[in-house]
Amino acid sequence: VLDLLAERSTQVETLDLALREYGFFYVKNHSLDDSIQAQFQMAKKLFDLPQEEKDSMPFDSQLDIGYVGQHGQNLDPTLEQQQVEQEEKNGVVDHQSPTDTKEQFMQTNNCLITSGSDPPNAPIIDPSNVFAGSKNYQPNVTDYTAVTSHYASLAYQLNQKLNDLLFDALGLDTETRAKLAHQPFMVLKQMKYAGEPSDPSKGKFGAGAHCDWGSFTILATDQTPGLQIYHNHEWLPVPPKPDCLIINSGDQIAQLTNDTYKSALHRVVTTSTQPRYSTAVFTYFNVYTKVGPLPQFLNAEQDSKYPSRTTLEYFHFKLHQSFGVTA
């Protein structure tokens, strides 16, 4: 548990140990408590809209915004091939993909993408209103935009704090910090998991096994369990903790540290027959900055495990892999 009221050195040490061992940790004293419940109220109203209204806000792969219904995403592409091979052995012709049993709705600060400008000429993101100037759908839910934008802005500010701790742990200089942290791209994703128990033996999950794509993910849950991480060759539950958010590191942090810090493999195994709500804020480093292993993680015995790619290049690659679209 990372306590944001602890001594700075303790915070840095906690983050370092957590990312080396698990790629996951809890954070408390984050100051988002009231806004968490407010945005969950908005999420419930959104997902309760008639299906035709939700379908009128279709997923836009260029901006990563909009609505995706149940079975619209496959977070574990490896399951696809495994299932095909097993069904072929069993003589099954009508193949069904092992997609996720969740609905999701996304908003992003996509003005960073559509501007087509490298920093410092890119639009300036207002930390108190992070979606200003970006194109997002406006659901027919009273106060939805104001409430979710406020929550996203608070999460954006929390990510800035987490980045500072990460950069302290890595001993980064001012110039490198600025390149990575300036104008980070972010995705607010609200999710409703159907009250359908998962069946891992059949590839049926709330969310299939995956690693997140960006830097830090800030996760709020409705206190319904289901999240699991893969650690030491077994799946471990990540139970909700009152007054805590769940944080995990994604692919970009693993790439930056050449796997010294983990991009944790995780999944959602639904056990409840009641809907489960969660909201993830996926953060990334600067859209146009190349991310690859830092020099301190390379030597004669340890070559680079990753190519150096911009956030935007990697983001589009993962969108195509996950949704089967070309961004």
GROMACS .gro file of C-alpha atoms in nm:
model
  327
    1VAL     CA    1   0.000   0.000   0.000
    2LEU     CA    2   0.143   0.335  -0.109
    3ASP     CA    3   0.037   0.607   0.135
    4LEU     CA    4   0.055   0.950  -0.028
    5LEU     CA    5   0.084   1.108   0.316
    6ALA     CA    6   0.396   0.908   0.406
    7GLU     CA    7   0.750   1.043   0.384
    8ARG     CA    8   0.862   1.094   0.027
    9SER     CA    9   1.145   0.841   0.057
   10THR     CA   10   0.900   0.582   0.189
   11GLN     CA   11   0.665   0.643  -0.103
   12VAL     CA   12   0.945   0.598  -0.356
   13GLU     CA   13   1.070   0.281  -0.186
   14THR     CA   14   0.717   0.133  -0.172
   15LEU     CA   15   0.658   0.203  -0.541
   16ASP     CA   16   0.995   0.056  -0.640
   17LEU     CA   17   0.940  -0.266  -0.445
   18ALA     CA   18   0.582  -0.306  -0.571
   19LEU     CA   19   0.676  -0.262  -0.938
   20ARG     CA   20   0.970  -0.500  -0.914
   21GLU     CA   21   0.767  -0.775  -0.747
   22TYR     CA   22   0.406  -0.742  -0.861
   23GLY     CA   23   0.344  -0.454  -1.099
   24PHE     CA   24   0.044  -0.377  -0.874
   25PHE     CA   25  -0.012  -0.179  -0.558
   26TYR     CA   26  -0.283   0.004  -0.366
   27VAL     CA   27  -0.275   0.378  -0.306
   28LYS     CA   28  -0.446   0.553  -0.018
   29ASN     CA   29  -0.496   0.917   0.076
   30HIS     CA   30  -0.546   0.990  -0.292
   31SER     CA   31  -0.826   1.251  -0.244
   32LEU     CA   32  -1.059   1.102  -0.509
   33ASP     CA   33  -1.312   0.939  -0.273
   34ASP     CA   34  -1.623   1.150  -0.334
   35SER     CA   35  -1.566   1.169  -0.708
   36ILE     CA   36  -1.534   0.790  -0.734
   37GLN     CA   37  -1.888   0.728  -0.619
   38ALA     CA   38  -2.024   1.015  -0.826
   39GLN     CA   39  -1.879   0.877  -1.149
   40PHE     CA   40  -2.007   0.526  -1.066
   41GLN     CA   41  -2.358   0.673  -1.042
   42MET     CA   42  -2.307   0.819  -1.389
   43ALA     CA   43  -2.176   0.487  -1.521
   44LYS     CA   44  -2.483   0.298  -1.399
   45LYS     CA   45  -2.714   0.549  -1.568
   46LEU     CA   46  -2.511   0.531  -1.887
   47PHE     CA   47  -2.521   0.153  -1.913
   48ASP     CA   48  -2.893   0.155  -1.828
   49LEU     CA   49  -2.966   0.361  -2.140
   50PRO     CA   50  -3.162   0.183  -2.414
   51GLN     CA   51  -2.933  -0.026  -2.633
   52GLU     CA   52  -3.004   0.186  -2.939
   53GLU     CA   53  -2.882   0.497  -2.755
   54LYS     CA   54  -2.559   0.326  -2.656
   55ASP     CA   55  -2.513   0.196  -3.008
   56SER     CA   56  -2.551   0.552  -3.139
   57MET     CA   57  -2.210   0.628  -2.978
   58PRO     CA   58  -2.001   0.365  -3.162
   59PHE     CA   59  -1.637   0.302  -3.088
   60ASP     CA   60  -1.404   0.532  -3.282
   61SER     CA   61  -1.067   0.360  -3.327
   62GLN     CA   62  -0.893   0.683  -3.429
   63LEU     CA   63  -0.973   0.854  -3.099
   64ASP     CA   64  -1.038   0.552  -2.873
   65ILE     CA   65  -1.375   0.686  -2.766
   66GLY     CA   66  -1.728   0.552  -2.752
   67TYR     CA   67  -1.928   0.246  -2.660
   68VAL     CA   68  -1.828  -0.119  -2.699
   69GLY     CA   69  -2.089  -0.380  -2.614
   70GLN     CA   70  -2.049  -0.726  -2.469
   71HIS     CA   71  -1.814  -0.952  -2.665
   72GLY     CA   72  -1.678  -0.653  -2.854
   73GLN     CA   73  -1.318  -0.690  -2.736
   74ASN     CA   74  -1.074  -0.979  -2.706
   75LEU     CA   75  -0.812  -0.892  -2.445
   76ASP     CA   76  -0.645  -1.233  -2.469
   77PRO     CA   77  -0.573  -1.303  -2.838
   78THR     CA   78  -0.380  -1.619  -2.745
   79LEU     CA   79  -0.707  -1.776  -2.630
   80GLU     CA   80  -0.843  -1.740  -2.983
   81GLN     CA   81  -0.583  -1.972  -3.136
   82GLN     CA   82  -0.597  -2.215  -2.845
   83GLN     CA   83  -0.975  -2.242  -2.877
   84VAL     CA   84  -0.965  -2.284  -3.255
   85GLU     CA   85  -0.715  -2.570  -3.224
   86GLN     CA   86  -0.923  -2.742  -2.955
   87GLU     CA   87  -1.247  -2.704  -3.151
   88GLU     CA   88  -1.085  -2.840  -3.467
   89LYS     CA   89  -0.985  -3.149  -3.271
   90ASN     CA   90  -1.348  -3.182  -3.154
   91GLY     CA   91  -1.490  -3.131  -3.503
   92VAL     CA   92  -1.648  -2.794  -3.425
   93VAL     CA   93  -1.697  -2.578  -3.734
   94ASP     CA   94  -1.895  -2.282  -3.594
   95HIS     CA   95  -1.617  -2.113  -3.401
   96GLN     CA   96  -1.705  -1.857  -3.133
   97SER     CA   97  -1.436  -1.611  -3.023
   98PRO     CA   98  -1.348  -1.593  -2.650
   99THR     CA   99  -1.440  -1.227  -2.608
  100ASP     CA  100  -1.502  -1.033  -2.287
  101THR     CA  101  -1.842  -1.024  -2.117
  102LYS     CA  102  -1.826  -0.654  -2.035
  103GLU     CA  103  -1.967  -0.334  -2.175
  104GLN     CA  104  -1.741  -0.030  -2.186
  105PHE     CA  105  -1.752   0.339  -2.263
  106MET     CA  106  -1.443   0.549  -2.326
  107GLN     CA  107  -1.339   0.913  -2.325
  108THR     CA  108  -0.990   1.046  -2.407
  109ASN     CA  109  -0.795   1.372  -2.429
  110ASN     CA  110  -0.760   1.300  -2.801
  111CYS     CA  111  -0.678   1.659  -2.897
  112LEU     CA  112  -0.318   1.546  -2.843
  113ILE     CA  113  -0.362   1.302  -3.132
  114THR     CA  114  -0.568   1.509  -3.371
  115SER     CA  115  -0.340   1.813  -3.346
  116GLY     CA  116  -0.065   1.629  -3.532
  117SER     CA  117   0.196   1.844  -3.358
  118ASP     CA  118   0.494   1.742  -3.154
  119PRO     CA  119   0.548   1.921  -2.822
  120PRO     CA  120   0.588   2.202  -2.745
  121ASN     CA  121   0.336   2.297  -3.017
  122ALA     CA  122   0.069   2.048  -2.911
  123PRO     CA  123  -0.243   2.173  -2.731
  124ILE     CA  124  -0.196   2.247  -2.362
  125ILE     CA  125  -0.398   2.013  -2.141
  126ASP     CA  126  -0.567   2.184  -1.848
  127PRO     CA  127  -0.518   1.950  -1.547
  128SER     CA  128  -0.850   2.073  -1.405
  129ASN     CA  129  -1.041   2.002  -1.729
  130VAL     CA  130  -0.850   1.736  -1.919
  131PHE     CA  131  -1.107   1.670  -2.193
  132ALA     CA  132  -1.141   2.034  -2.301
  133GLY     CA  133  -1.072   2.064  -2.673
  134SER     CA  134  -1.112   1.690  -2.737
  135LYS     CA  135  -1.393   1.512  -2.918
  136ASN     CA  136  -1.599   1.287  -2.691
  137TYR     CA  137  -1.956   1.162  -2.705
  138GLN     CA  138  -2.213   1.335  -2.482
  139PRO     CA  139  -2.444   1.065  -2.340
  140ASN     CA  140  -2.804   1.159  -2.266
  141VAL     CA  141  -2.745   1.142  -1.890
  142THR     CA  142  -2.783   1.453  -1.676
  143ASP     CA  143  -2.446   1.581  -1.545
  144TYR     CA  144  -2.259   1.289  -1.704
  145THR     CA  145  -1.998   1.498  -1.883
  146ALA     CA  146  -1.927   1.729  -1.590
  147VAL     CA  147  -1.897   1.449  -1.334
  148THR     CA  148  -1.679   1.216  -1.542
  149SER     CA  149  -1.457   1.500  -1.665
  150HIS     CA  150  -1.400   1.606  -1.305
  151TYR     CA  151  -1.306   1.250  -1.208
  152ALA     CA  152  -1.071   1.218  -1.505
  153SER     CA  153  -0.903   1.546  -1.410
  154LEU     CA  154  -0.841   1.428  -1.053
  155ALA     CA  155  -0.700   1.100  -1.186
  156TYR     CA  156  -0.477   1.297  -1.425
  157GLN     CA  157  -0.336   1.491  -1.130
  158LEU     CA  158  -0.284   1.168  -0.934
  159ASN     CA  159  -0.094   1.025  -1.231
  160GLN     CA  160   0.136   1.327  -1.224
  161LYS     CA  161   0.220   1.243  -0.861
  162LEU     CA  162   0.281   0.877  -0.948
  163ASN     CA  163   0.504   0.977  -1.239
  164ASP     CA  164   0.713   1.194  -1.008
  165LEU     CA  165   0.761   0.901  -0.772
  166LEU     CA  166   0.848   0.671  -1.063
  167PHE     CA  167   1.104   0.916  -1.198
  168ASP     CA  168   1.257   0.953  -0.852
  169ALA     CA  169   1.286   0.574  -0.823
  170LEU     CA  170   1.457   0.562  -1.163
  171GLY     CA  171   1.682   0.859  -1.089
  172LEU     CA  172   1.583   1.040  -1.409
  173ASP     CA  173   1.719   1.380  -1.502
  174THR     CA  174   1.500   1.684  -1.560
  175GLU     CA  175   1.511   1.662  -1.940
  176THR     CA  176   1.407   1.296  -1.953
  177ARG     CA  177   1.127   1.357  -1.703
  178ALA     CA  178   0.993   1.642  -1.914
  179LYS     CA  179   0.997   1.439  -2.235
  180LEU     CA  180   0.803   1.152  -2.080
  181ALA     CA  181   0.556   1.335  -1.858
  182HIS     CA  182   0.466   1.642  -2.066
  183GLN     CA  183   0.104   1.629  -2.185
  184PRO     CA  184   0.036   1.259  -2.117
  185PHE     CA  185  -0.236   1.085  -2.314
  186MET     CA  186  -0.513   0.928  -2.107
  187VAL     CA  187  -0.820   0.708  -2.151
  188LEU     CA  188  -1.114   0.701  -1.908
  189LYS     CA  189  -1.291   0.368  -1.945
  190GLN     CA  190  -1.608   0.287  -1.749
  191MET     CA  191  -1.699  -0.081  -1.747
  192LYS     CA  192  -2.000  -0.290  -1.656
  193TYR     CA  193  -1.937  -0.662  -1.621
  194ALA     CA  194  -2.246  -0.870  -1.682
  195GLY     CA  195  -2.373  -1.082  -1.396
  196GLU     CA  196  -2.252  -1.391  -1.581
  197PRO     CA  197  -2.005  -1.609  -1.391
  198SER     CA  198  -1.683  -1.661  -1.583
  199ASP     CA  199  -1.575  -2.002  -1.706
  200PRO     CA  200  -1.197  -1.999  -1.759
  201SER     CA  201  -1.203  -2.356  -1.897
  202LYS     CA  202  -1.411  -2.228  -2.190
  203GLY     CA  203  -1.226  -1.901  -2.233
  204LYS     CA  204  -1.513  -1.701  -2.082
  205PHE     CA  205  -1.392  -1.407  -1.873
  206GLY     CA  206  -1.513  -1.071  -1.757
  207ALA     CA  207  -1.183  -0.956  -1.904
  208GLY     CA  208  -0.930  -1.196  -2.053
  209ALA     CA  209  -0.567  -1.213  -1.940
  210HIS     CA  210  -0.377  -0.907  -2.056
  211CYS     CA  211  -0.122  -0.644  -1.969
  212ASP     CA  212  -0.217  -0.278  -1.992
  213TRP     CA  213  -0.057  -0.079  -2.268
  214GLY     CA  214   0.047   0.248  -2.110
  215SER     CA  215   0.228   0.370  -1.801
  216PHE     CA  216   0.007   0.366  -1.489
  217THR     CA  217  -0.352   0.243  -1.469
  218ILE     CA  218  -0.569   0.394  -1.195
  219LEU     CA  219  -0.853   0.156  -1.112
  220ALA     CA  220  -1.162   0.215  -0.902
  221THR     CA  221  -1.401  -0.074  -0.831
  222ASP     CA  222  -1.744  -0.102  -0.673
  223GLN     CA  223  -1.588  -0.335  -0.412
  224THR     CA  224  -1.704  -0.647  -0.599
  225PRO     CA  225  -1.410  -0.891  -0.631
  226GLY     CA  226  -1.297  -1.044  -0.957
  227LEU     CA  227  -0.956  -0.896  -1.039
  228GLN     CA  228  -0.665  -1.142  -1.040
  229ILE     CA  229  -0.292  -1.109  -1.117
  230TYR     CA  230  -0.054  -1.374  -1.240
  231HIS     CA  231   0.237  -1.408  -0.999
  232ASN     CA  232   0.485  -1.693  -0.953
  233HIS     CA  233   0.291  -1.919  -1.190
  234GLU     CA  234  -0.047  -1.881  -1.020
  235TRP     CA  235  -0.346  -1.648  -1.029
  236LEU     CA  236  -0.381  -1.440  -0.712
  237PRO     CA  237  -0.687  -1.233  -0.619
  238VAL     CA  238  -0.654  -0.857  -0.582
  239PRO     CA  239  -0.935  -0.787  -0.336
  240PRO     CA  240  -1.077  -0.435  -0.312
  241LYS     CA  241  -0.954  -0.235  -0.013
  242PRO     CA  242  -1.177   0.035   0.135
  243ASP     CA  243  -1.054   0.389   0.065
  244CYS     CA  244  -0.787   0.261  -0.175
  245LEU     CA  245  -0.744   0.277  -0.549
  246ILE     CA  246  -0.568  -0.006  -0.731
  247ILE     CA  247  -0.268   0.094  -0.941
  248ASN     CA  248  -0.075  -0.116  -1.189
  249SER     CA  249   0.210  -0.051  -1.426
  250GLY     CA  250   0.169  -0.117  -1.796
  251ASP     CA  251   0.381  -0.202  -2.097
  252GLN     CA  252   0.545   0.139  -2.126
  253ILE     CA  253   0.696   0.115  -1.778
  254ALA     CA  254   0.823  -0.237  -1.853
  255GLN     CA  255   0.970  -0.109  -2.179
  256LEU     CA  256   1.133   0.186  -2.004
  257THR     CA  257   1.302  -0.042  -1.751
  258ASN     CA  258   1.370  -0.339  -1.981
  259ASP     CA  259   1.139  -0.554  -1.765
  260THR     CA  260   1.298  -0.457  -1.433
  261TYR     CA  261   0.954  -0.324  -1.347
  262LYS     CA  262   0.667  -0.552  -1.440
  263SER     CA  263   0.378  -0.499  -1.676
  264ALA     CA  264   0.155  -0.726  -1.474
  265LEU     CA  265  -0.058  -0.989  -1.642
  266HIS     CA  266  -0.410  -0.970  -1.499
  267ARG     CA  267  -0.769  -1.071  -1.572
  268VAL     CA  268  -1.122  -1.045  -1.435
  269VAL     CA  269  -1.298  -1.365  -1.332
  270THR     CA  270  -1.660  -1.283  -1.258
  271THR     CA  271  -1.821  -1.485  -0.980
  272SER     CA  272  -2.120  -1.270  -0.890
  273THR     CA  273  -2.460  -1.290  -1.060
  274GLN     CA  274  -2.492  -0.916  -1.000
  275PRO     CA  275  -2.333  -0.662  -1.236
  276ARG     CA  276  -1.984  -0.545  -1.144
  277TYR     CA  277  -1.872  -0.189  -1.217
  278SER     CA  278  -1.520  -0.060  -1.243
  279THR     CA  279  -1.353   0.245  -1.392
  280ALA     CA  280  -0.998   0.248  -1.522
  281VAL     CA  281  -0.796   0.553  -1.615
  282PHE     CA  282  -0.520   0.439  -1.849
  283THR     CA  283  -0.233   0.683  -1.863
  284TYR     CA  284   0.049   0.699  -2.115
  285PHE     CA  285   0.369   0.894  -2.157
  286ASN     CA  286   0.382   1.179  -2.404
  287VAL     CA  287   0.217   1.088  -2.734
  288TYR     CA  288   0.516   1.178  -2.952
  289THR     CA  289   0.800   1.071  -2.722
  290LYS     CA  290   0.980   0.747  -2.804
  291VAL     CA  291   0.974   0.494  -2.521
  292GLY     CA  292   1.238   0.224  -2.497
  293PRO     CA  293   1.483   0.087  -2.237
  294LEU     CA  294   1.675   0.356  -2.051
  295PRO     CA  295   2.057   0.336  -2.072
  296GLN     CA  296   2.092   0.229  -1.708
  297PHE     CA  297   1.903  -0.093  -1.788
  298LEU     CA  298   2.134  -0.191  -2.073
  299ASN     CA  299   2.483  -0.338  -2.058
  300ALA     CA  300   2.703  -0.600  -2.224
  301GLU     CA  301   2.503  -0.881  -2.061
  302GLN     CA  302   2.160  -0.725  -2.107
  303ASP     CA  303   2.047  -0.614  -2.452
  304SER     CA  304   1.733  -0.418  -2.522
  305LYS     CA  305   1.420  -0.633  -2.516
  306TYR     CA  306   1.208  -0.367  -2.685
  307PRO     CA  307   1.224  -0.139  -2.986
  308SER     CA  308   1.195   0.233  -2.924
  309ARG     CA  309   0.847   0.347  -3.030
  310THR     CA  310   0.637   0.655  -2.970
  311THR     CA  311   0.332   0.626  -2.748
  312LEU     CA  312   0.111   0.681  -3.051
  313GLU     CA  313   0.280   0.406  -3.253
  314TYR     CA  314   0.245   0.152  -2.973
  315PHE     CA  315  -0.111   0.260  -2.892
  316HIS     CA  316  -0.224   0.205  -3.252
  317PHE     CA  317  -0.049  -0.132  -3.263
  318LYS     CA  318  -0.235  -0.250  -2.950
  319LEU     CA  319  -0.569  -0.114  -3.070
  320HIS     CA  320  -0.538  -0.322  -3.383
  321GLN     CA  321  -0.441  -0.631  -3.184
  322SER     CA  322  -0.727  -0.596  -2.934
  323PHE     CA  323  -1.018  -0.474  -3.147
  324GLY     CA  324  -0.914  -0.597  -3.489
  325VAL     CA  325  -0.923  -0.244  -3.629
  326THR     CA  326  -0.670  -0.032  -3.811
  327ALA     CA  327  -0.623   0.297  -3.632
   0.00000   0.00000   0.00000
